[in-house]
XYZ file of C-alpha atoms in Angstrom:
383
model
C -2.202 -19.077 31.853
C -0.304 -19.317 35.154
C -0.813 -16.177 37.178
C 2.172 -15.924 38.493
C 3.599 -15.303 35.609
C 4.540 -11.801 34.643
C 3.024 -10.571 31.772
C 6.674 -11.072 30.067
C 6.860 -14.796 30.897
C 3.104 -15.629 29.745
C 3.658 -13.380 26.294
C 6.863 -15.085 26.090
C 5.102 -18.844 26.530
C 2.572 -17.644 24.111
C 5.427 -16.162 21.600
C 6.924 -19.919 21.453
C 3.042 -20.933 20.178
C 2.621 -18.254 17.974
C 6.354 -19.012 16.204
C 4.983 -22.421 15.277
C 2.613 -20.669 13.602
C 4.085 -17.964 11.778
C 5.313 -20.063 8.806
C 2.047 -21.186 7.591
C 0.770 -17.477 8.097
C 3.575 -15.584 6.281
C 3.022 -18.376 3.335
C -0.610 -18.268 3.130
C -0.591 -14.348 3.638
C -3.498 -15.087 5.892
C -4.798 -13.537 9.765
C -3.402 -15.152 12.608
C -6.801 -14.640 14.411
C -6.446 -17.632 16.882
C -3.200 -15.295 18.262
C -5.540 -12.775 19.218
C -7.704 -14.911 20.992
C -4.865 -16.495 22.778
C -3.264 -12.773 23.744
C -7.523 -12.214 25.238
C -7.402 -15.006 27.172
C -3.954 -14.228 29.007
C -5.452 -10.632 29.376
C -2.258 -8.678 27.587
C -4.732 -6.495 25.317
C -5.592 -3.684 27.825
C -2.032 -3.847 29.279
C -1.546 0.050 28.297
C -4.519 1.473 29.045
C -4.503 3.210 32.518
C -6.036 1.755 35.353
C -8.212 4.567 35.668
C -10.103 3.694 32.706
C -9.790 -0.185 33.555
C -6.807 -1.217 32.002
C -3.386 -2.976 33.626
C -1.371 0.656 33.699
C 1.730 -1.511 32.834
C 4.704 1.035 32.336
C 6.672 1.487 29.459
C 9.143 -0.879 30.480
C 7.110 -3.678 30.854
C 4.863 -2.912 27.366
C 8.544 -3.559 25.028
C 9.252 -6.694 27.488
C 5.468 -8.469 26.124
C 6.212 -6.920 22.307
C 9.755 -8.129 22.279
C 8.918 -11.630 23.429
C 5.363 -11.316 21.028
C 8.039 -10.382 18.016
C 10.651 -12.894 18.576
C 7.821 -15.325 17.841
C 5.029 -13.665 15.524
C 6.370 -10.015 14.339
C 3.107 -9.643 12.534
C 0.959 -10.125 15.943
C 2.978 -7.653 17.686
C 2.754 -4.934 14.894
C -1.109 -5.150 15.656
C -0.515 -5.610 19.541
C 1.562 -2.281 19.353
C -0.689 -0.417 17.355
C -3.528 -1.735 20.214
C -1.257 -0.436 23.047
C -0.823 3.037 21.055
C -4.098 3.731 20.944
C -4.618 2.892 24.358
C -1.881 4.957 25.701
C -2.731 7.812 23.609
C -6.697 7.307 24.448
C -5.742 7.929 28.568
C -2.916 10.413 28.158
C -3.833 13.216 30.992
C -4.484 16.110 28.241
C -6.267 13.650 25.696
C -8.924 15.400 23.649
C -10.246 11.887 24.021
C -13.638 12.050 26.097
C -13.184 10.243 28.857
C -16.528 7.683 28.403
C -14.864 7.289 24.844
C -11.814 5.714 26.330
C -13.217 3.809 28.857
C -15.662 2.146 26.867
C -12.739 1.254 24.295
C -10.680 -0.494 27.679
C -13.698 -1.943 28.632
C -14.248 -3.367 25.111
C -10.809 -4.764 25.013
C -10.771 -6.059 28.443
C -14.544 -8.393 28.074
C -14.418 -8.944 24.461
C -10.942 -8.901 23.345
C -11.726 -5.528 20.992
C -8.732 -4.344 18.761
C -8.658 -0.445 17.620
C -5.946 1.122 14.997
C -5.749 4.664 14.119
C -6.398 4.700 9.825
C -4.322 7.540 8.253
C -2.749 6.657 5.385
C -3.945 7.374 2.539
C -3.234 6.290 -1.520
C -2.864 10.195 -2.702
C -1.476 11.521 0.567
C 0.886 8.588 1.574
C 2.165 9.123 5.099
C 0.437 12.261 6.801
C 4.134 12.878 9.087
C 4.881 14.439 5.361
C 1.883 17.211 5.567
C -1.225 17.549 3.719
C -5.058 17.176 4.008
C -6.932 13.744 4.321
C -8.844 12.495 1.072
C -11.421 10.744 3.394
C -14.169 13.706 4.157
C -16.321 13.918 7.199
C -19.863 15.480 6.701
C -21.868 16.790 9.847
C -25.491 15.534 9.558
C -28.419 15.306 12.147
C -27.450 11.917 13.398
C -23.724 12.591 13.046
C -20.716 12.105 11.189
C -21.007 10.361 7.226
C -17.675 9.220 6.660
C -16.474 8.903 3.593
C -12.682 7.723 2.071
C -9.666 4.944 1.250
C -7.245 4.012 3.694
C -4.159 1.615 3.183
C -1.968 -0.096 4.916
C -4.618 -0.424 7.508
C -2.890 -2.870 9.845
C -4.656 -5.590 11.444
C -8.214 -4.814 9.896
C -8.986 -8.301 9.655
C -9.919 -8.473 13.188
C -10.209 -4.462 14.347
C -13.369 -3.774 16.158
C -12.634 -0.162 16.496
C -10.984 2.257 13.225
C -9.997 5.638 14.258
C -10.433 7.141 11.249
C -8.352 10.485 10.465
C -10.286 12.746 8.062
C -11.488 16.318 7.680
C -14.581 17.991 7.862
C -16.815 19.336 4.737
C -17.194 22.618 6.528
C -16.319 26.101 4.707
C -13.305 26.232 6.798
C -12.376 22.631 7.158
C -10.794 20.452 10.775
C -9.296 17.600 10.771
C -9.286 15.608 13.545
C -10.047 11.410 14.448
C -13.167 10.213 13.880
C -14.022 6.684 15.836
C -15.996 4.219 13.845
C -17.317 0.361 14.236
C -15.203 -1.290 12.040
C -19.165 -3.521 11.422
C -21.224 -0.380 10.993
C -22.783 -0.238 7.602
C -20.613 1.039 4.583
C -16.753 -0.204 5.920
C -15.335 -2.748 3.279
C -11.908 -4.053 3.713
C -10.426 -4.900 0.473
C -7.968 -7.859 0.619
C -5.117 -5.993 -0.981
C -1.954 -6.761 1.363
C 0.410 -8.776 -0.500
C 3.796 -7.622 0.957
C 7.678 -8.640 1.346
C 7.123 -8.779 4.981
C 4.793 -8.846 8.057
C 2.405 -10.759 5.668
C 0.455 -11.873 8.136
C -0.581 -8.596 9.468
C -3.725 -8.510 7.509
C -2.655 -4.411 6.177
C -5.455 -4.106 3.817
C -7.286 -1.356 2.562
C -10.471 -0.008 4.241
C -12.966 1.695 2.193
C -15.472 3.864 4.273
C -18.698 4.615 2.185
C -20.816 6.993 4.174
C -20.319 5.148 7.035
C -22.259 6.857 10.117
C -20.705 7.583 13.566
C -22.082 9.207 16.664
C -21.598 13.345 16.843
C -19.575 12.515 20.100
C -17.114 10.113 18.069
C -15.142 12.935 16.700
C -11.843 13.464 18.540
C -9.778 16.450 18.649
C -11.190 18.606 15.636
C -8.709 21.415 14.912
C -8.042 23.951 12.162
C -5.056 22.010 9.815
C -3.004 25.494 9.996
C -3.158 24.589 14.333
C -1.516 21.725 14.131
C 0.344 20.491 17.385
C 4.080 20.630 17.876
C 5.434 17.619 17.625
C 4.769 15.318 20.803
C 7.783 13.864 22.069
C 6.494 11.464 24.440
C 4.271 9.921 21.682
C 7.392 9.589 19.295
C 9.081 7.772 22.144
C 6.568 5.413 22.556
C 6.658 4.485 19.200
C 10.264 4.102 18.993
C 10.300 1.825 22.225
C 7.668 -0.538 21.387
C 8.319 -0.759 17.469
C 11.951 -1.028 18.065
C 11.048 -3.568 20.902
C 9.472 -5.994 18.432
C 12.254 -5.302 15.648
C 14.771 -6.123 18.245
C 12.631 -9.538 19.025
C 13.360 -10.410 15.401
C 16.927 -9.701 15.110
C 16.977 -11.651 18.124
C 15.118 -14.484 16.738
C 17.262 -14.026 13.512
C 20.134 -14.467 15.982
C 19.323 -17.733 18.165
C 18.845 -19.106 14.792
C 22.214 -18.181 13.394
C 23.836 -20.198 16.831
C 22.096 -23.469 16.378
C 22.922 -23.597 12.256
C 26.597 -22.633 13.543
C 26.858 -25.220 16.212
C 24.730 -28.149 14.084
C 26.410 -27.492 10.493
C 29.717 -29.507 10.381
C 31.084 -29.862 6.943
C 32.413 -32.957 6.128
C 36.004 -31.012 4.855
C 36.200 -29.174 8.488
C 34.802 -32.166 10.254
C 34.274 -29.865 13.218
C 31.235 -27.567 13.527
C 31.313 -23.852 11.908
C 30.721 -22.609 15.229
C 34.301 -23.172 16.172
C 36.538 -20.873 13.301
C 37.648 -17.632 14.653
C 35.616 -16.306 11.454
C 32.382 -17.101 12.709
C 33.302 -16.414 16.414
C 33.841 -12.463 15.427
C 31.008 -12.644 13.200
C 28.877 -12.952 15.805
C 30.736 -11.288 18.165
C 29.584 -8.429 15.672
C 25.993 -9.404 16.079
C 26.092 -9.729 19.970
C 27.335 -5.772 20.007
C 24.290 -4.913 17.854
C 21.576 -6.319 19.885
C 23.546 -5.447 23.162
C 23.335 -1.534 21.310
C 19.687 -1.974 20.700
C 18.964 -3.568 24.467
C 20.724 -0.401 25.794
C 19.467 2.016 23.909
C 15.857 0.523 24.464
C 16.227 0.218 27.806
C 16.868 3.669 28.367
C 14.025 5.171 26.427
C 11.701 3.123 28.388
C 13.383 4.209 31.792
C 12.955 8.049 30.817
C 9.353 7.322 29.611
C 8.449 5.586 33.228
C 10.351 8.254 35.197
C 8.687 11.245 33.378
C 12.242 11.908 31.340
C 11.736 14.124 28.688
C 12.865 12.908 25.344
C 12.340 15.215 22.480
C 11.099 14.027 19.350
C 14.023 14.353 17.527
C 16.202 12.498 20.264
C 13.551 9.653 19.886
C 13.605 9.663 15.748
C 17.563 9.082 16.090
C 17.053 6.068 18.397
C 14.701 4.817 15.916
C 16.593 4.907 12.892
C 19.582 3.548 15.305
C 17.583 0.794 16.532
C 15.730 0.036 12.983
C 19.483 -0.016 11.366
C 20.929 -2.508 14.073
C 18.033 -5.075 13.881
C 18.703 -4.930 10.532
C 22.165 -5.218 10.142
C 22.206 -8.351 12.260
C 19.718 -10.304 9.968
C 21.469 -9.466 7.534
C 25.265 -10.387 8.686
C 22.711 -13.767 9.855
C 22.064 -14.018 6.608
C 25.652 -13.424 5.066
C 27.062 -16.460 7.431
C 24.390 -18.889 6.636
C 24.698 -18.680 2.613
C 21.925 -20.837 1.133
C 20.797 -22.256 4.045
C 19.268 -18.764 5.412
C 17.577 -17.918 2.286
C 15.789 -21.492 2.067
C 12.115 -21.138 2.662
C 12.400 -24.360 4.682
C 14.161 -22.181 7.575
C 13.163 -18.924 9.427
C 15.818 -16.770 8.240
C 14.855 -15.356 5.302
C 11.010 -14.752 6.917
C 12.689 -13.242 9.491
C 14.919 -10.884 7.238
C 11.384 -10.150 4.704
C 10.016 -9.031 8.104
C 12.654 -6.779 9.772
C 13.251 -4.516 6.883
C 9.826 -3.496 7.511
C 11.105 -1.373 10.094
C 12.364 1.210 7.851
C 8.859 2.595 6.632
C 7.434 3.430 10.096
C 6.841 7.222 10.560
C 9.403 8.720 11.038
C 11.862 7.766 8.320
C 15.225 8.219 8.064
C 15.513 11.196 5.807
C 13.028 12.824 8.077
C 14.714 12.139 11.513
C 18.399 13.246 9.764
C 17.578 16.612 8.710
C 15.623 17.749 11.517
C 18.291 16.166 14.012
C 21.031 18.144 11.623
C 19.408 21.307 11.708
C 18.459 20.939 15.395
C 22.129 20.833 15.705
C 23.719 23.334 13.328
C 21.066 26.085 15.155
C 22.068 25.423 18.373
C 25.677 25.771 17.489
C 25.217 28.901 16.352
């Protein structure tokens, strides 16, 4: 990869590669390891790690720039890519419970040997834990360490995760619960092949089943009483918002572009001119440009208050999300709307590209969650 490029222009050249590929991967429901490999070689897997621990210390701005262009061409690879860059930033936060040797062996890994880490939380019984309640999978101290034992789903990208940071509690009279890292090849982990979804099929989501799988004593992160949990971290719901709604936006984009060409190439032999020039059309889209041009704005912010040290509460940051989520999804849809039986034909993106964006509504937090809290955040303070 050139390196003059900035890491938006080479995950933007490798976004047009990864698009060619996407079809065959959301058919075949299968890994899009060779992505991964690609991302490794252009050195865009440590980009949110600081530089203190060896990473790139790119800045929240310049983290949605790579997942946008990654999701305009492979939303699947840039669900995993965020989930890397999560982890990362969450690994060298100043306050971490992480141990620092932890991280830096995880930015290391990521940097020589292209490593991938995902935190594992949910669970079958417990669903999302953003709704409350105790892990399932149980942690038991032993001489050598931790035995880990449980189910997680929806365990995205563990096709090709080196690291799982497994969220569990302890088997102690008065139970913690707390992250637990783990070798996604230590003896005991089994990934079950059971992601067969609507969208982001090629984000390998399976289930991981850990069967007394051992981990070093000094692999357990953050162990607290479950009655002392944290208030709710604002800059880490930000984050999320930005570079989920980052590679949401990159499909509704990509939804978009496509929309343009069918409108300017499809010329019905009644109108014998294309569709592109009726005034119908023209305000349809019209409609779609003020969508994205909301999302670009309101994306564009969060990331400038994240890299200036803005605060953004967490309920600020759930409203952009569902804002953000709603938008993306409004414009594949209206795509899909003005393109009749062309966008739902398997032959063209569209209809991958709408399976995929409605994804966006299950990432923590949902909308019924970010509505009442923002509602009674407001109706106390107007007291």
């Amino acid at each position: 990869m050139n390196a003059s490029l900035s890491w938006a222009d080479t995950a933007r050249v490798l976004a047009a590669e990864f698009g060619r590929r996407a079809a065959q991967h959301d058919r075949d429901g299968t890994f899009p390891h060779e992505n991964f490999a690609d991302l490794h070689a252009a050195g865009l897997l440590a980009l949110a790690a600081p530089r203190a621990l060896g990473g790139q210390g790119a800045t929240s701005t310049q983290l949605a720039e790579v997942l946008g262009a990654i999701g305009y061409g492979c939303p699947a690879t840039a669900l995993v890519l965020s989930m890397q860059y999560i982890q990362q930033r969450q690994a060298g936060r100043a306050g971490s419970p992480w141990p620092e040797a932890l991280a830096r062996k995880l930015v290391t890994d990521a940097v020589e040997r292209g490593a991938l880490i995902n935190a594992l939380r949910v669970e079958p019984e417990l669903g999302s834990p953003a709704r409350g309640g105790l892990p399932a999978t149980v942690a038991t101290k032993t001489p050598d360490g931790w035995r880990i034992s449980g189910r997680k789903i929806y365990s995205t990208g563990s096709p090709a995760l080196r690291w799982l940071a497994v969220w569990a509690r302890t088997d102690e009279a008065v139970p913690r619960v707390g992250t637990f890292l783990v070798r996604a090849d230590d003896p005991g982990v089994l990934i079950e092949e059971t992601w067969d979804h609507l969208g982001l099929r090629a984000s390998g989501s399976h289930d991981v089943v850990l069967d007394g799988v051992l981990t070093p004593a000094d692999h357990a992160i953050g162990l607290v009483s479950p009655s002392a949990a944290p208030a709710k971290d604002g800059v880490f719901q930000a984050e999320m918002t930005l570079l989920l709604g980052a590679l949401y936006d990159g499909v509704a984009r990509a939804a978009r572009d496509w929309l343009v060409a069918f409108l300017n190439e499809r010329a019905p032999a009644n109108l014998g001119a294309p569709l592109a020039s009726l005034p119908r059309f023209q305000e349809a889209v019209g409609r779609i440009e003020g969508q994205l041009l909301s999302n670009r704005v309101l994306l564009a912010r969060l990331a400038a208050d994240l890299d200036a040290g803005v605060p953004t509460s967490a309920t600020d940051a759930g409203l952009v999300k569902n804002l953000v989520m709603a938008q993306a999804i409004a414009v594949v849809q209206d795509a899909l709307s003005l393109s009749s039986n062309h966008g739902l034909s398997r032959r063209n993106p569209l209809e991958r590209h709408l399976r995929d964006v409605l994804c966006g509504r299950v990432h923590t937090p949902q909308e019924d969650s970010v509505l009442l809290a923002a509602g009674r955040a407001a109706l106390e303070n107007g007291r």
